[in-house]
Coordinates of C-alpha atoms and ligand atoms in Angstrom, one line a residue:
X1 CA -32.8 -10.5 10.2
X2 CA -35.8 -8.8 11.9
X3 CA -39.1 -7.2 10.6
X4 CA -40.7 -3.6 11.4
X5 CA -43.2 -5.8 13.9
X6 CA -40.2 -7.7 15.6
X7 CA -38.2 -4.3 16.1
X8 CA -41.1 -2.5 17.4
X9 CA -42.1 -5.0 19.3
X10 CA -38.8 -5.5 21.0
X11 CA -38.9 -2.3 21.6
X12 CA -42.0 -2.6 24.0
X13 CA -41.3 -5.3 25.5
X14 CA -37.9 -3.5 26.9
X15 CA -39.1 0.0 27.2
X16 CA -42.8 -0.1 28.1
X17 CA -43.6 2.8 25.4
X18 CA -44.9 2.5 21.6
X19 CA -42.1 3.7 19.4
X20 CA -41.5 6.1 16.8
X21 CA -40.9 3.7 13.8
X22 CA -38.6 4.4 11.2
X23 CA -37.5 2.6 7.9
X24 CA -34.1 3.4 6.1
X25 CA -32.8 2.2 3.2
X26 CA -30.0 0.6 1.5
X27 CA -29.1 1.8 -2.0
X28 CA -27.5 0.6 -5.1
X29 CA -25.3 2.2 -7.8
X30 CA -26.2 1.9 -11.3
X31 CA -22.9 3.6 -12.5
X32 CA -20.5 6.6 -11.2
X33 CA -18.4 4.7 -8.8
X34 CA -15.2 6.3 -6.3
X35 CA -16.2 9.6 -8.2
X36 CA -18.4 11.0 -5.0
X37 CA -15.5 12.3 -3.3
X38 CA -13.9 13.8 -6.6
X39 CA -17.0 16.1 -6.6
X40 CA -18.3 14.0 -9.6
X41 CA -21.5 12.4 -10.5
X42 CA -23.4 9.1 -9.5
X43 CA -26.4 7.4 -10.0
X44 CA -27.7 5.5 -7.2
X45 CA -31.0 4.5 -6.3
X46 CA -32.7 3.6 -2.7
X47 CA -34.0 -0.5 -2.5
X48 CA -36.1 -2.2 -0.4
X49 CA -33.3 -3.8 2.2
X50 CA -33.8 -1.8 5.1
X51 CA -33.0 -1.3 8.3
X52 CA -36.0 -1.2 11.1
X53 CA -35.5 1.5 14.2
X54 CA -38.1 1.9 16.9
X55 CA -36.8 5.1 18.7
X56 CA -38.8 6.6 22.3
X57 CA -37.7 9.7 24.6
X58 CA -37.0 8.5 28.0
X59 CA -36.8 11.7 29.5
X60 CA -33.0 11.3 31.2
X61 CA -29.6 12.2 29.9
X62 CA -29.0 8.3 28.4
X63 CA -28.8 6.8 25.4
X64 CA -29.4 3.2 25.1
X65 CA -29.1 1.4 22.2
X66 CA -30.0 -1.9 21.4
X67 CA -28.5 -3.5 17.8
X68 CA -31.2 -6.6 17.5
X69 CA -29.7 -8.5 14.3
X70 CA -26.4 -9.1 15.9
X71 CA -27.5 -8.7 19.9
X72 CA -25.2 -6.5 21.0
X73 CA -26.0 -2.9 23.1
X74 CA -23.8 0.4 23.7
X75 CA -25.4 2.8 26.7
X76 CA -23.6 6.1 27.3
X77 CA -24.6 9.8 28.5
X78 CA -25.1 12.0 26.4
X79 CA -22.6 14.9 28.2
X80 CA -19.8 11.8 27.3
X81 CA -20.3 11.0 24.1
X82 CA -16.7 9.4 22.4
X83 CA -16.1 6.6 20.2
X84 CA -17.2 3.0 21.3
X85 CA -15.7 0.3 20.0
X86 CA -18.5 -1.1 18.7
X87 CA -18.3 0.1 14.8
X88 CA -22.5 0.4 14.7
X89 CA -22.3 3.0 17.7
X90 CA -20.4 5.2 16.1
X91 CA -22.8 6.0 13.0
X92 CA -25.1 6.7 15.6
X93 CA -22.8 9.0 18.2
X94 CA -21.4 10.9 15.6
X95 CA -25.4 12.0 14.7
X96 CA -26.0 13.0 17.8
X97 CA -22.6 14.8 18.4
X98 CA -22.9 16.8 14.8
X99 CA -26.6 18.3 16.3
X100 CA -24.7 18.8 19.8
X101 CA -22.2 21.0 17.7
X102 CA -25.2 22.9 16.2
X103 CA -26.1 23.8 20.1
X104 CA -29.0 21.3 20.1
X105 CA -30.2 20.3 23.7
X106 CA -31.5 17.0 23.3
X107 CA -32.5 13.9 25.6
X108 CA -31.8 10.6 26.3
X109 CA -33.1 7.9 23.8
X110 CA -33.9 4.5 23.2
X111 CA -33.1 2.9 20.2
X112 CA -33.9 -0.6 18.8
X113 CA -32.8 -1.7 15.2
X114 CA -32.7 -4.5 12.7
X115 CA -33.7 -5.6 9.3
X116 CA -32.9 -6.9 6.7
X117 CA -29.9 -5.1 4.8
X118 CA -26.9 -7.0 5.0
X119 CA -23.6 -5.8 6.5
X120 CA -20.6 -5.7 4.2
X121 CA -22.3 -6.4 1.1
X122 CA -21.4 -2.8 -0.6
X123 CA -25.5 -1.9 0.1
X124 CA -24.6 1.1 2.1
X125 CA -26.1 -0.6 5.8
X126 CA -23.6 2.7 7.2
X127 CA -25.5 5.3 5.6
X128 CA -28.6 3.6 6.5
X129 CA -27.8 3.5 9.7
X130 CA -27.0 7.5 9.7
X131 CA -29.7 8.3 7.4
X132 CA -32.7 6.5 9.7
X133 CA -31.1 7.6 12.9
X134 CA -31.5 11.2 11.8
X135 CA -34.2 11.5 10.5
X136 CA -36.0 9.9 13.3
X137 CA -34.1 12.0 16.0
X138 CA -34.8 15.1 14.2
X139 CA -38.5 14.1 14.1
X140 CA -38.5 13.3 17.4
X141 CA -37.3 16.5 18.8
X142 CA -39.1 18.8 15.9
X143 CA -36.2 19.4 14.3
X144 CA -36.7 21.4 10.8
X145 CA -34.3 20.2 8.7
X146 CA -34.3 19.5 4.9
X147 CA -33.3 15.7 4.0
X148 CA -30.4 17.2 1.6
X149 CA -29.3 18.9 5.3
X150 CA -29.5 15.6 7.3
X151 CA -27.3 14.0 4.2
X152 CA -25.1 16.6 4.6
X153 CA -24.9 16.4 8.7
X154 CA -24.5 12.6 8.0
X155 CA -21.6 13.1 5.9
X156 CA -20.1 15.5 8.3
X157 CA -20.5 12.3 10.7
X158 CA -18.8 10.0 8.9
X159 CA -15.9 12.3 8.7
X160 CA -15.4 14.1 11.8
X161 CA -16.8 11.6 14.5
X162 CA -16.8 7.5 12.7
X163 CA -13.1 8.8 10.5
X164 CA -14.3 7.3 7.1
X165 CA -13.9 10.0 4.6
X166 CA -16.5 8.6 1.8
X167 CA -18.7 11.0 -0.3
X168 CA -22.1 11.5 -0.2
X169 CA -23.9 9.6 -2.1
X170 CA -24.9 6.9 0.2
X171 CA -26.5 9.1 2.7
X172 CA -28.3 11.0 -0.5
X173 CA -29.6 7.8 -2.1
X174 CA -31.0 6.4 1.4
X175 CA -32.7 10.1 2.0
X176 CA -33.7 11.2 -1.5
X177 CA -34.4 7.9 -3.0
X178 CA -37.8 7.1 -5.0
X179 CA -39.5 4.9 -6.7
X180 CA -38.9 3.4 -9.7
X181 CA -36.1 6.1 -10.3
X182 CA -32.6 6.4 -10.0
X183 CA -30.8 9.8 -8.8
X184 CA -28.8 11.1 -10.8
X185 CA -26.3 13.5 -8.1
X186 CA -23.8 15.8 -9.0
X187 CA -21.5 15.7 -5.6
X188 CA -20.6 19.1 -6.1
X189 CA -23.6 21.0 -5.9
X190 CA -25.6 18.6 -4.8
X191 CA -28.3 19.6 -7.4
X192 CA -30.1 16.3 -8.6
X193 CA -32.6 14.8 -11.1
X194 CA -34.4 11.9 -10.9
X195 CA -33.9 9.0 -13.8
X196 CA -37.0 6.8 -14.6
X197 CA -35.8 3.0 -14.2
X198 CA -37.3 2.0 -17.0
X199 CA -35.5 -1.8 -17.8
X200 CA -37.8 -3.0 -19.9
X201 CA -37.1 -6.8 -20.2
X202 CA -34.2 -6.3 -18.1
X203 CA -33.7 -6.4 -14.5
X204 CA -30.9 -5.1 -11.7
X205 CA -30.0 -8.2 -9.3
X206 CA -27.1 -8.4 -7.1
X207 CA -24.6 -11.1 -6.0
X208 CA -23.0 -11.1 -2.9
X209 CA -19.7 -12.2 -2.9
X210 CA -19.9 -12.9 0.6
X211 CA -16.2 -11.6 1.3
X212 CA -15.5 -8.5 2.7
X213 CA -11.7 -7.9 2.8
X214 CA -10.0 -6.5 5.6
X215 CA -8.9 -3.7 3.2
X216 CA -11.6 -1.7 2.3
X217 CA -11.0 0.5 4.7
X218 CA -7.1 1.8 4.1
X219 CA -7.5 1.2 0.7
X220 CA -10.3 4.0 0.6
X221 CA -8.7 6.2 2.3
X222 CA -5.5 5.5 -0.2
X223 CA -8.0 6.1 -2.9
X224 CA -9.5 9.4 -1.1
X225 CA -6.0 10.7 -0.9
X226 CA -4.4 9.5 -4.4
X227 CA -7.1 11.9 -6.6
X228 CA -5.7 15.0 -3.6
X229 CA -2.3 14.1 -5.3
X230 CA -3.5 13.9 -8.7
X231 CA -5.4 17.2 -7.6
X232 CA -2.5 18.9 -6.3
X233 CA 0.1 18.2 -9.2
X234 CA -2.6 19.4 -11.9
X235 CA -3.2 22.8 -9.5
X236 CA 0.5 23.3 -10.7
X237 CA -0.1 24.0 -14.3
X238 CA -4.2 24.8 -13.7
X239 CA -4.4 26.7 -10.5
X240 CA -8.2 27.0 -11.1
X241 CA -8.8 23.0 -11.0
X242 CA -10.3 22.4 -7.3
X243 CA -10.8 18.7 -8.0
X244 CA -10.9 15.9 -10.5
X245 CA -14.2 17.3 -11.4
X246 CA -12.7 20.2 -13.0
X247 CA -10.2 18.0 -14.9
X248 CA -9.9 17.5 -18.7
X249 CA -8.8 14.7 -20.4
X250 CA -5.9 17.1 -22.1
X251 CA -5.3 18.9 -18.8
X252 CA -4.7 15.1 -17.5
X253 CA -2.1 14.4 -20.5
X254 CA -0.1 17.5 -19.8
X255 CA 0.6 16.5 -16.4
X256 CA 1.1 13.1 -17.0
X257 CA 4.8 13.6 -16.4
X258 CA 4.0 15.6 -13.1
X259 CA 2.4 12.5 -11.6
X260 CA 3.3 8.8 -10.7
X261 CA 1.9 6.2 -13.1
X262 CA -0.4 4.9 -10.7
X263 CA -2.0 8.5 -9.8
X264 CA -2.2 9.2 -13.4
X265 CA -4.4 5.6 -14.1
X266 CA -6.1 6.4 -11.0
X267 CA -7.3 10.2 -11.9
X268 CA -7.8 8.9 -15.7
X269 CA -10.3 6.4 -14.4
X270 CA -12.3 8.9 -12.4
X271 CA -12.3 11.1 -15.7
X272 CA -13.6 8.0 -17.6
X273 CA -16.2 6.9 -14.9
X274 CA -18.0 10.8 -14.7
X275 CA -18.5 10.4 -19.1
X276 CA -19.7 7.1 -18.3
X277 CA -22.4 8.1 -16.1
X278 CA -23.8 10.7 -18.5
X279 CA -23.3 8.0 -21.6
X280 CA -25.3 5.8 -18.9
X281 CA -28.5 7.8 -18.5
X282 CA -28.8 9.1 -22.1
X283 CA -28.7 5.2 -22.4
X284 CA -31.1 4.9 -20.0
X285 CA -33.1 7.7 -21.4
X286 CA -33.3 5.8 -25.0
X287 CA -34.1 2.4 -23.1
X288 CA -30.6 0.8 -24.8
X289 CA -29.9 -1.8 -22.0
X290 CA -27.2 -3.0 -24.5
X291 CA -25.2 0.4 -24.0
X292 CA -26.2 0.4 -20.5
X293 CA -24.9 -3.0 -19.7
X294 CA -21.7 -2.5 -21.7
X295 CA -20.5 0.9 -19.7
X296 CA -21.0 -1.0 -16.6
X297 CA -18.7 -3.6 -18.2
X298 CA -16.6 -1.0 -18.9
X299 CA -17.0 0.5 -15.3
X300 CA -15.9 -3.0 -13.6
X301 CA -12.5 -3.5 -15.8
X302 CA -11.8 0.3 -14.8
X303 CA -12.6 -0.8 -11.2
X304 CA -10.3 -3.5 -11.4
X305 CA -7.5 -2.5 -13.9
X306 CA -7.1 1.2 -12.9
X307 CA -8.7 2.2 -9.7
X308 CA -8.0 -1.1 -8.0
X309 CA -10.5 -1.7 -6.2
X310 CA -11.5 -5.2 -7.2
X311 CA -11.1 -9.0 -5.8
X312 CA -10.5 -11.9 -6.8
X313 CA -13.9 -12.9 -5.6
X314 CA -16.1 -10.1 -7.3
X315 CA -13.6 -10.2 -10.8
X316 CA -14.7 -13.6 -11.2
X317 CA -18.6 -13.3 -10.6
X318 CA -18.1 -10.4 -13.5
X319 CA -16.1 -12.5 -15.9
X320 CA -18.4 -15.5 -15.7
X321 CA -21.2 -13.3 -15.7
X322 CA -20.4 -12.3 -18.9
X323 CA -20.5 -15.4 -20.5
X324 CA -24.0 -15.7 -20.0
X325 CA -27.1 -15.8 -22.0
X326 CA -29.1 -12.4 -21.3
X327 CA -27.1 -10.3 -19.3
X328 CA -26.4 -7.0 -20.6
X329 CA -23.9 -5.9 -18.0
X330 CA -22.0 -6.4 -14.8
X331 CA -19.8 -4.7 -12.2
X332 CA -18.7 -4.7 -8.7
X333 CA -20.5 -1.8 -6.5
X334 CA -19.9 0.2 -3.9
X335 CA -16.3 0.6 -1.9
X336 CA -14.8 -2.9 -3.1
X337 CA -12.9 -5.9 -2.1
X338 CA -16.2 -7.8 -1.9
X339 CA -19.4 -7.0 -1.5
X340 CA -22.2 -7.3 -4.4
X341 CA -21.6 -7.1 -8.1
X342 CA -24.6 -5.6 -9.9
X343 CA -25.4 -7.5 -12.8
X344 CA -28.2 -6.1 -15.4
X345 CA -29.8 -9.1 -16.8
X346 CA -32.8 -10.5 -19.0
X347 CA -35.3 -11.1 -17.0
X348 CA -36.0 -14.6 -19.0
X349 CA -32.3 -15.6 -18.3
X350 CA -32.6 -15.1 -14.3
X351 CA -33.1 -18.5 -13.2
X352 CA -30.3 -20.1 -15.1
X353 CA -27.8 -17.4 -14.8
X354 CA -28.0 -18.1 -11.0
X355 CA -28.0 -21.3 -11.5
X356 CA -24.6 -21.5 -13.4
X357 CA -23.8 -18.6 -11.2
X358 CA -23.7 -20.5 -7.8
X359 CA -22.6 -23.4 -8.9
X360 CA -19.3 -22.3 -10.2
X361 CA -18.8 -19.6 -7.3
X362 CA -19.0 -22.3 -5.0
X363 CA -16.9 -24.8 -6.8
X364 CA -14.1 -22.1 -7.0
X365 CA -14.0 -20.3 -3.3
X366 CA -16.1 -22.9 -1.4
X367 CA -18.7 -20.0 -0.3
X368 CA -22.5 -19.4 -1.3
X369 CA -23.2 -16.7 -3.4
X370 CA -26.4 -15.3 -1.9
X371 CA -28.5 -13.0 -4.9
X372 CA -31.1 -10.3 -3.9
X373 CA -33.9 -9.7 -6.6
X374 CA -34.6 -5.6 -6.0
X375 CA -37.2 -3.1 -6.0
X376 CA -35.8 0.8 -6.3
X377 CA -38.3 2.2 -3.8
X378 CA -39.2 5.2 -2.1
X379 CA -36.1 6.4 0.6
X380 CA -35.9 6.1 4.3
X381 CA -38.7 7.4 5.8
X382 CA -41.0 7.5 9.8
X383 CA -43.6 5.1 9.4
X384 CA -47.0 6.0 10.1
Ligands
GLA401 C1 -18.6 3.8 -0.5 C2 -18.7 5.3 0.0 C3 -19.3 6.2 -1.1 C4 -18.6 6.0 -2.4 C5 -18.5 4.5 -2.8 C6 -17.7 4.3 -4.0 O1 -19.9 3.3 -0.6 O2 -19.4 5.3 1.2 O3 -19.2 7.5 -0.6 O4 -17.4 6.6 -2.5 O5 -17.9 3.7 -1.7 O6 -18.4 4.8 -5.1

């Protein structure tokens, strides 16, 4: 955990030079959830957990990077850059590969970071970590490129260079976040409008399961690559679907036989999840937390049941979540197999949801159940 004063100031005290300053952000995910990559919708939002970088020129062909919160550095040139095994690296390489492929001649950086986001806990500390870095090289070397175009080179990033093939909303969010409002994305086009969070007596907090299961990661890419075969047997009878975007609920049905019963419940969640998100922000529009809270609901049992993304950890903070006075909804967020649940909650009932909360989360897996109280603020941006 480190502020914007400890980063930049381990920064001078390695480097000898003040620092361009940077702030990224984490994100959350009000609804719209594994439909990114199906060219769907989502509606995530940019918080204040952020991550800190201090960035300086030093004039060679180097790159050294310095990852404060955990103390650990990668140094390479940047005519050799390949994959370190250092998982943080990566996000940064691939940046710096993606503007190497656009024939950009850079120099050799220096790079301090920390903050305050936690790793694993579904926030999005990956795209954070793209998202800052990019923006702060392309400042850096006058670089004129929209923040749609650095979530976009991000994304490539992830893909080509890190080998995660996730969607684009967490870049987005952490670029095009702002105040007080949630984003409302369509993957496809990328066209976007921003959703006033207004929760009257309600507020968003999350609970970190504090697990992050070794799975996430295959079990994405299984995801990722059960809609292509969902995709792939509709194309047979509706050669002009592309993706799951295109999909009908009929269209689904006819092909039902064409499929395995575990793409059909997967594609038929993603269907579900994309008339969620607009049910969620004409919801939202009306200020009916009750509807709100209850697609989430809706949302999480998909998550679990049909998409299978869910733990044991994260079902349980939803079901006894539930049974609480004041809260309107709940769901895991993000990639699942851990990380946060989102729960949407009176702001009167707070302090003895978490309360029961804790208590019985630690009784039942022996772990504390950290909760971060949010503020949807503007996205990652240079500090001035
Ligand atoms: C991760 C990915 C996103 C998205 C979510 C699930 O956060 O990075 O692109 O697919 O999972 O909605």
């Amino acid at each position: 955990m480190h502020t914007l004063e400890d980063i930049s100031s381990l920064f001078e005290n390695k480097f000898y030079e003040p620092p361009l300053l940077i702030q990224a952000c984490g994100r959350i995910n009000i609804i719209g959830e594994h439909t990114d990559y199906n060219d769907g919708f989502v509606l995530p939002a940019s918080i204040d957990r952020h991550i800190y970088f201090a960035i300086g020129e030093n004039g060679s062909n180097e790159c050294h990077f310095h990852a404060a919160d955990i103390g650990e550095e990668c140094h390479f040139s940047l005519s050799d850059i390949k994959k370190s095994e250092k998982a943080w690296a990566n996000y940064l390489m691939g940046i710096l590969q993606q503007l190497q492929k656009e024939d950009i001649a850079l120099e050799g950086l220096d790079v301090v970071f920390g903050g305050n986001l936690p790793v694993g806990a579904g926030m999005s500390s990956s795209a954070a970590l793209e998202a800052g870095f990019a923006l702060g090289v392309c400042s850096m070397f006058n670089l004129q490129k929209s923040r749609r175009e650095l979530a976009q080179l991000a994304l490539r990033s992830s893909h080509e260079f890190v080998g995660v093939p996730c969607g684009i909303m967490d870049q987005f969010a952490s670029l095009l976040g702002r105040r007080e409002q949630a984003i409302k994305l369509d993957c496809r086009s990328l066209h976007y409008e921003y959703i006033p969070l207004n929760l009257g007596d309600y507020e968003l907090l999350l609970v970190n399961s504090g697990v992050s299961h070794e799975l996430a990661n295959s079990a994405y890419k299984d995801r990722v690559e059960e809609c292509a075969t969902g995709v792939r047997a509709i194309q047979t009878a509706y050669p002009g679907v592309e993706s799951l975007r295109d999909v009908t609920f009929d269209q689904l049905e006819a092909c039902k036989g064409a499929m395995a019963e575990l793409i059909y419940r997967r594609c038929r969640y993603v269907l579900e999840e994309n008339e969620r998100l607009h049910q969620a922000v004409e919801a939202m529009d009306e200020g009916n937390m009750e509807t709100l809270g209850a697609l989430m609901l809706r949302t999480h049992e998909g998550l679990s049941k049909e998409y299978e993304v869910s733990c044991r950890e994260t079902d349980f903070l939803v079901e006894l979540a539930k049974e609480q006075p004041g809260l309107a909804g709940a769901r895991m967020m993000g990639g699942g197999f851990g990380g946060c649940t989102l729960n949407l909650l009176r702001k009167d009932a707070k302090e003895e949801f978490l309360k029961k909360i804790k208590r019985e989360y630690y009784r039942a897996f022996s772990t504390k159940a950290e909760h971060y109280e949010l503020e949807v603020v503007n996205g990652t941006d240079i500090v001035n």
